Amino acid sequence: MQLEDYFEFLDPDILRYLELSQRMLVTDNRKSMPEHLEEHWGDGGHIWGLVWLRSSRNLSIWAETIYLIWEATEAEEWIDRLDWIPL
């Protein structure tokens, strides 16, 4: 079983929570998230960054890159910004 089997979160709810809590989203969800992200922005919402995971499935690269982002940038630099890991 995967985490999704235990909890059902809807993308719009996740985006609203992340905006209110000023947290970045790291995801590999390229199926439903892009459409919900456009709707979120269309409704005047913002995000504190979104990082798409490339399908390399290399956890150490993902972790190192997230750490580098945290260490080398300010949260405000990520408002409404999208990027990919690996960069």
Short mmCIF file of N, CA, C and O in Angstrom, two decimals:
data_model
loop_
_atom_site.label_atom_id
_atom_site.label_comp_id
_atom_site.label_asym_id
_atom_site.label_seq_id
_atom_site.Cartn_x
_atom_site.Cartn_y
_atom_site.Cartn_z
N MET A 1 0.82 -1.18 0.00
CA MET A 1 0.00 0.00 0.00
C MET A 1 0.87 1.25 0.00
O MET A 1 1.94 1.26 0.57
N GLN A 2 0.35 2.29 -0.62
CA GLN A 2 1.05 3.57 -0.65
C GLN A 2 0.32 4.55 0.25
O GLN A 2 -0.82 4.32 0.65
N LEU A 3 0.97 5.66 0.55
CA LEU A 3 0.39 6.68 1.40
C LEU A 3 -0.97 7.12 0.89
O LEU A 3 -1.89 7.34 1.67
N GLU A 4 -1.11 7.22 -0.43
CA GLU A 4 -2.38 7.67 -1.02
C GLU A 4 -3.53 6.74 -0.65
O GLU A 4 -4.69 7.14 -0.66
N ASP A 5 -3.23 5.48 -0.34
CA ASP A 5 -4.26 4.53 0.03
C ASP A 5 -4.84 4.83 1.43
O ASP A 5 -5.95 4.43 1.74
N TYR A 6 -4.07 5.51 2.26
CA TYR A 6 -4.51 5.80 3.62
C TYR A 6 -5.16 7.18 3.75
O TYR A 6 -6.02 7.39 4.58
N PHE A 7 -4.70 8.11 2.95
CA PHE A 7 -5.18 9.49 3.04
C PHE A 7 -5.62 9.96 1.67
O PHE A 7 -4.97 9.69 0.68
N GLU A 8 -6.71 10.68 1.64
CA GLU A 8 -7.16 11.26 0.39
C GLU A 8 -7.10 12.77 0.51
O GLU A 8 -7.88 13.39 1.22
N PHE A 9 -6.10 13.36 -0.14
CA PHE A 9 -5.95 14.80 -0.16
C PHE A 9 -6.20 15.26 -1.58
O PHE A 9 -5.71 14.66 -2.53
N LEU A 10 -6.92 16.32 -1.72
CA LEU A 10 -7.17 16.88 -3.04
C LEU A 10 -6.15 17.97 -3.32
O LEU A 10 -5.78 18.75 -2.43
N ASP A 11 -5.67 18.03 -4.56
CA ASP A 11 -4.65 19.01 -4.93
C ASP A 11 -5.02 20.43 -4.52
O ASP A 11 -4.17 21.14 -3.97
N PRO A 12 -6.25 20.90 -4.76
CA PRO A 12 -6.57 22.27 -4.34
C PRO A 12 -6.41 22.49 -2.83
O PRO A 12 -5.94 23.55 -2.40
N ASP A 13 -6.75 21.49 -2.04
CA ASP A 13 -6.58 21.59 -0.58
C ASP A 13 -5.11 21.67 -0.22
O ASP A 13 -4.71 22.44 0.66
N ILE A 14 -4.30 20.88 -0.89
CA ILE A 14 -2.86 20.89 -0.64
C ILE A 14 -2.28 22.24 -0.99
O ILE A 14 -1.49 22.82 -0.23
N LEU A 15 -2.66 22.80 -2.14
CA LEU A 15 -2.14 24.10 -2.57
C LEU A 15 -2.55 25.20 -1.60
O LEU A 15 -1.73 26.07 -1.28
N ARG A 16 -3.79 25.18 -1.11
CA ARG A 16 -4.23 26.20 -0.14
C ARG A 16 -3.45 26.06 1.18
O ARG A 16 -3.01 27.05 1.76
N TYR A 17 -3.28 24.82 1.63
CA TYR A 17 -2.51 24.60 2.87
C TYR A 17 -1.08 25.10 2.72
O TYR A 17 -0.56 25.79 3.61
N LEU A 18 -0.44 24.76 1.62
CA LEU A 18 0.95 25.17 1.41
C LEU A 18 1.07 26.69 1.33
O LEU A 18 2.05 27.26 1.82
N GLU A 19 0.10 27.35 0.71
CA GLU A 19 0.13 28.81 0.65
C GLU A 19 0.02 29.40 2.05
O GLU A 19 0.79 30.28 2.43
N LEU A 20 -0.94 28.92 2.83
CA LEU A 20 -1.16 29.46 4.17
C LEU A 20 0.01 29.18 5.10
O LEU A 20 0.35 30.00 5.95
N SER A 21 0.63 28.03 4.95
CA SER A 21 1.74 27.66 5.83
C SER A 21 3.10 28.06 5.28
O SER A 21 4.12 27.82 5.92
N GLN A 22 3.10 28.67 4.10
CA GLN A 22 4.33 29.15 3.45
C GLN A 22 5.35 28.03 3.30
O GLN A 22 6.50 28.14 3.69
N ARG A 23 4.90 26.95 2.68
CA ARG A 23 5.76 25.78 2.47
C ARG A 23 5.87 25.47 0.98
O ARG A 23 4.92 25.65 0.22
N MET A 24 7.02 24.96 0.61
CA MET A 24 7.28 24.54 -0.76
C MET A 24 6.71 23.14 -0.98
O MET A 24 6.72 22.32 -0.07
N LEU A 25 6.25 22.89 -2.19
CA LEU A 25 5.77 21.57 -2.56
C LEU A 25 6.82 20.87 -3.40
O LEU A 25 7.34 21.43 -4.37
N VAL A 26 7.17 19.65 -3.01
CA VAL A 26 8.05 18.79 -3.80
C VAL A 26 7.20 17.59 -4.22
O VAL A 26 6.68 16.88 -3.36
N THR A 27 7.05 17.38 -5.52
CA THR A 27 6.12 16.36 -5.99
C THR A 27 6.56 15.76 -7.32
O THR A 27 7.32 16.38 -8.06
N ASP A 28 6.05 14.58 -7.60
CA ASP A 28 6.21 14.00 -8.93
C ASP A 28 4.86 13.94 -9.64
O ASP A 28 4.73 13.35 -10.70
N ASN A 29 3.83 14.59 -9.07
CA ASN A 29 2.48 14.57 -9.61
C ASN A 29 2.37 15.54 -10.78
O ASN A 29 2.10 16.72 -10.61
N ARG A 30 2.57 15.01 -11.97
CA ARG A 30 2.42 15.83 -13.17
C ARG A 30 1.13 15.49 -13.89
O ARG A 30 0.86 15.98 -14.97
N LYS A 31 0.30 14.66 -13.26
CA LYS A 31 -0.96 14.27 -13.87
C LYS A 31 -2.07 15.28 -13.55
O LYS A 31 -2.70 15.82 -14.45
N SER A 32 -2.31 15.52 -12.27
CA SER A 32 -3.41 16.42 -11.90
C SER A 32 -2.94 17.77 -11.37
O SER A 32 -3.68 18.75 -11.45
N MET A 33 -1.73 17.85 -10.83
CA MET A 33 -1.30 19.09 -10.19
C MET A 33 -1.20 20.28 -11.15
O MET A 33 -1.59 21.39 -10.76
N PRO A 34 -0.71 20.13 -12.38
CA PRO A 34 -0.62 21.32 -13.25
C PRO A 34 -1.96 22.04 -13.45
O PRO A 34 -2.02 23.27 -13.37
N GLU A 35 -3.01 21.28 -13.68
CA GLU A 35 -4.33 21.90 -13.87
C GLU A 35 -4.80 22.61 -12.59
O GLU A 35 -5.30 23.74 -12.64
N HIS A 36 -4.62 21.96 -11.45
CA HIS A 36 -5.04 22.57 -10.19
C HIS A 36 -4.18 23.78 -9.83
O HIS A 36 -4.67 24.74 -9.24
N LEU A 37 -2.92 23.74 -10.21
CA LEU A 37 -2.04 24.88 -9.98
C LEU A 37 -2.51 26.08 -10.79
O LEU A 37 -2.57 27.21 -10.28
N GLU A 38 -2.87 25.86 -12.04
CA GLU A 38 -3.39 26.95 -12.89
C GLU A 38 -4.67 27.52 -12.29
O GLU A 38 -4.86 28.75 -12.26
N GLU A 39 -5.55 26.67 -11.80
CA GLU A 39 -6.79 27.13 -11.15
C GLU A 39 -6.47 27.94 -9.89
O GLU A 39 -7.09 28.97 -9.63
N HIS A 40 -5.50 27.46 -9.11
CA HIS A 40 -5.10 28.14 -7.87
C HIS A 40 -4.60 29.55 -8.20
O HIS A 40 -5.00 30.52 -7.55
N TRP A 41 -3.74 29.65 -9.20
CA TRP A 41 -3.24 30.97 -9.61
C TRP A 41 -4.37 31.82 -10.18
O TRP A 41 -4.44 33.01 -9.93
N GLY A 42 -5.27 31.21 -10.94
CA GLY A 42 -6.39 31.93 -11.53
C GLY A 42 -7.33 32.52 -10.48
O GLY A 42 -7.96 33.56 -10.71
N ASP A 43 -7.40 31.86 -9.33
CA ASP A 43 -8.22 32.35 -8.22
C ASP A 43 -7.47 33.35 -7.34
O ASP A 43 -7.96 33.75 -6.29
N GLY A 44 -6.26 33.74 -7.77
CA GLY A 44 -5.48 34.71 -7.01
C GLY A 44 -4.57 34.10 -5.98
O GLY A 44 -3.97 34.82 -5.17
N GLY A 45 -4.45 32.78 -5.99
CA GLY A 45 -3.59 32.11 -5.02
C GLY A 45 -2.12 32.19 -5.40
O GLY A 45 -1.77 32.55 -6.53
N HIS A 46 -1.28 31.87 -4.47
CA HIS A 46 0.17 31.84 -4.67
C HIS A 46 0.72 30.55 -4.08
O HIS A 46 0.05 29.88 -3.29
N ILE A 47 1.93 30.21 -4.47
CA ILE A 47 2.63 29.09 -3.87
C ILE A 47 4.01 29.57 -3.43
O ILE A 47 4.53 30.56 -3.94
N TRP A 48 4.58 28.87 -2.49
CA TRP A 48 5.92 29.19 -1.99
C TRP A 48 6.93 28.24 -2.64
O TRP A 48 7.82 27.72 -1.99
N GLY A 49 6.74 28.02 -3.92
CA GLY A 49 7.65 27.19 -4.70
C GLY A 49 7.10 25.80 -4.92
O GLY A 49 6.40 25.24 -4.07
N LEU A 50 7.39 25.29 -6.09
CA LEU A 50 7.02 23.93 -6.43
C LEU A 50 8.18 23.31 -7.18
O LEU A 50 8.69 23.89 -8.14
N VAL A 51 8.62 22.18 -6.71
CA VAL A 51 9.72 21.46 -7.35
C VAL A 51 9.19 20.13 -7.83
O VAL A 51 8.67 19.34 -7.04
N TRP A 52 9.29 19.91 -9.14
CA TRP A 52 8.88 18.64 -9.74
C TRP A 52 10.07 17.68 -9.67
O TRP A 52 11.20 18.06 -9.97
N LEU A 53 9.82 16.46 -9.28
CA LEU A 53 10.87 15.43 -9.26
C LEU A 53 10.93 14.76 -10.62
O LEU A 53 9.92 14.27 -11.12
N ARG A 54 12.12 14.76 -11.20
CA ARG A 54 12.30 14.01 -12.44
C ARG A 54 12.31 12.52 -12.09
O ARG A 54 12.57 12.13 -10.98
N SER A 55 12.07 11.70 -13.07
CA SER A 55 11.88 10.27 -12.80
C SER A 55 13.16 9.49 -12.57
O SER A 55 13.16 8.28 -12.68
N SER A 56 14.25 10.15 -12.21
CA SER A 56 15.51 9.44 -11.96
C SER A 56 15.40 8.51 -10.76
O SER A 56 16.13 7.55 -10.66
N ARG A 57 14.48 8.83 -9.84
CA ARG A 57 14.27 8.03 -8.63
C ARG A 57 15.54 7.89 -7.78
O ARG A 57 15.73 6.93 -7.07
N ASN A 58 16.41 8.87 -7.89
CA ASN A 58 17.64 8.87 -7.12
C ASN A 58 17.44 9.73 -5.87
O ASN A 58 17.56 10.95 -5.91
N LEU A 59 17.12 9.08 -4.77
CA LEU A 59 16.78 9.78 -3.54
C LEU A 59 17.91 10.68 -3.05
O LEU A 59 17.65 11.78 -2.55
N SER A 60 19.16 10.26 -3.19
CA SER A 60 20.26 11.08 -2.69
C SER A 60 20.37 12.38 -3.48
O SER A 60 20.63 13.44 -2.90
N ILE A 61 20.16 12.35 -4.79
CA ILE A 61 20.19 13.58 -5.60
C ILE A 61 19.03 14.48 -5.20
O ILE A 61 19.20 15.69 -5.05
N TRP A 62 17.84 13.90 -5.04
CA TRP A 62 16.69 14.71 -4.62
C TRP A 62 16.97 15.39 -3.28
O TRP A 62 16.75 16.59 -3.12
N ALA A 63 17.47 14.63 -2.32
CA ALA A 63 17.73 15.17 -0.98
C ALA A 63 18.81 16.25 -1.02
O ALA A 63 18.66 17.30 -0.38
N GLU A 64 19.88 16.01 -1.74
CA GLU A 64 20.96 17.00 -1.83
C GLU A 64 20.46 18.29 -2.48
O GLU A 64 20.81 19.39 -2.03
N THR A 65 19.64 18.17 -3.50
CA THR A 65 19.14 19.35 -4.18
C THR A 65 18.18 20.13 -3.29
O THR A 65 18.23 21.37 -3.24
N ILE A 66 17.31 19.44 -2.58
CA ILE A 66 16.39 20.12 -1.66
C ILE A 66 17.18 20.83 -0.57
O ILE A 66 16.89 21.98 -0.22
N TYR A 67 18.21 20.18 -0.06
CA TYR A 67 19.06 20.82 0.95
C TYR A 67 19.74 22.06 0.38
O TYR A 67 19.80 23.10 1.03
N LEU A 68 20.25 21.96 -0.84
CA LEU A 68 20.91 23.10 -1.49
C LEU A 68 19.93 24.26 -1.66
O LEU A 68 20.27 25.42 -1.40
N ILE A 69 18.71 23.97 -2.08
CA ILE A 69 17.69 25.01 -2.21
C ILE A 69 17.45 25.68 -0.87
O ILE A 69 17.41 26.91 -0.76
N TRP A 70 17.29 24.87 0.17
CA TRP A 70 17.04 25.40 1.51
C TRP A 70 18.20 26.26 2.00
O TRP A 70 18.01 27.32 2.59
N GLU A 71 19.43 25.81 1.74
CA GLU A 71 20.62 26.49 2.25
C GLU A 71 20.96 27.75 1.46
O GLU A 71 21.42 28.74 2.04
N ALA A 72 20.75 27.74 0.15
CA ALA A 72 21.27 28.80 -0.71
C ALA A 72 20.25 29.83 -1.16
O ALA A 72 20.63 30.81 -1.81
N THR A 73 18.98 29.64 -0.85
CA THR A 73 17.97 30.60 -1.32
C THR A 73 17.09 31.05 -0.17
O THR A 73 17.05 30.41 0.88
N GLU A 74 16.39 32.14 -0.40
CA GLU A 74 15.41 32.65 0.56
C GLU A 74 14.03 32.20 0.12
O GLU A 74 13.76 32.08 -1.09
N ALA A 75 13.15 31.99 1.06
CA ALA A 75 11.79 31.51 0.75
C ALA A 75 11.09 32.43 -0.25
O ALA A 75 10.40 31.96 -1.16
N GLU A 76 11.27 33.73 -0.11
CA GLU A 76 10.59 34.68 -0.99
C GLU A 76 11.01 34.53 -2.45
O GLU A 76 10.27 34.92 -3.35
N GLU A 77 12.20 33.99 -2.69
CA GLU A 77 12.67 33.78 -4.07
C GLU A 77 11.83 32.72 -4.78
O GLU A 77 11.84 32.64 -6.00
N TRP A 78 11.12 31.91 -4.03
CA TRP A 78 10.38 30.79 -4.59
C TRP A 78 8.89 31.06 -4.77
O TRP A 78 8.16 30.21 -5.27
N ILE A 79 8.43 32.26 -4.41
CA ILE A 79 7.01 32.55 -4.56
C ILE A 79 6.61 32.43 -6.02
O ILE A 79 7.21 33.07 -6.90
N ASP A 80 5.64 31.55 -6.28
CA ASP A 80 5.10 31.29 -7.62
C ASP A 80 6.15 30.80 -8.62
O ASP A 80 6.00 30.96 -9.82
N ARG A 81 7.18 30.17 -8.11
CA ARG A 81 8.26 29.66 -8.97
C ARG A 81 8.18 28.13 -9.05
O ARG A 81 7.90 27.45 -8.08
N LEU A 82 8.48 27.61 -10.25
CA LEU A 82 8.53 26.17 -10.50
C LEU A 82 9.94 25.79 -10.95
O LEU A 82 10.60 26.55 -11.64
N ASP A 83 10.37 24.61 -10.58
CA ASP A 83 11.67 24.11 -11.02
C ASP A 83 11.65 22.58 -10.99
O ASP A 83 10.65 21.98 -10.61
N TRP A 84 12.75 21.99 -11.39
CA TRP A 84 12.86 20.53 -11.49
C TRP A 84 14.04 20.03 -10.69
O TRP A 84 15.07 20.72 -10.58
N ILE A 85 13.95 18.83 -10.15
CA ILE A 85 15.07 18.12 -9.53
C ILE A 85 15.25 16.82 -10.31
O ILE A 85 14.28 16.09 -10.50
N PRO A 86 16.45 16.48 -10.75
CA PRO A 86 17.63 17.30 -10.68
C PRO A 86 17.47 18.54 -11.56
O PRO A 86 16.76 18.51 -12.55
N LEU A 87 18.16 19.60 -11.11
CA LEU A 87 18.07 20.90 -11.81
C LEU A 87 18.59 20.81 -13.22
O LEU A 87 19.33 20.02 -13.61
#
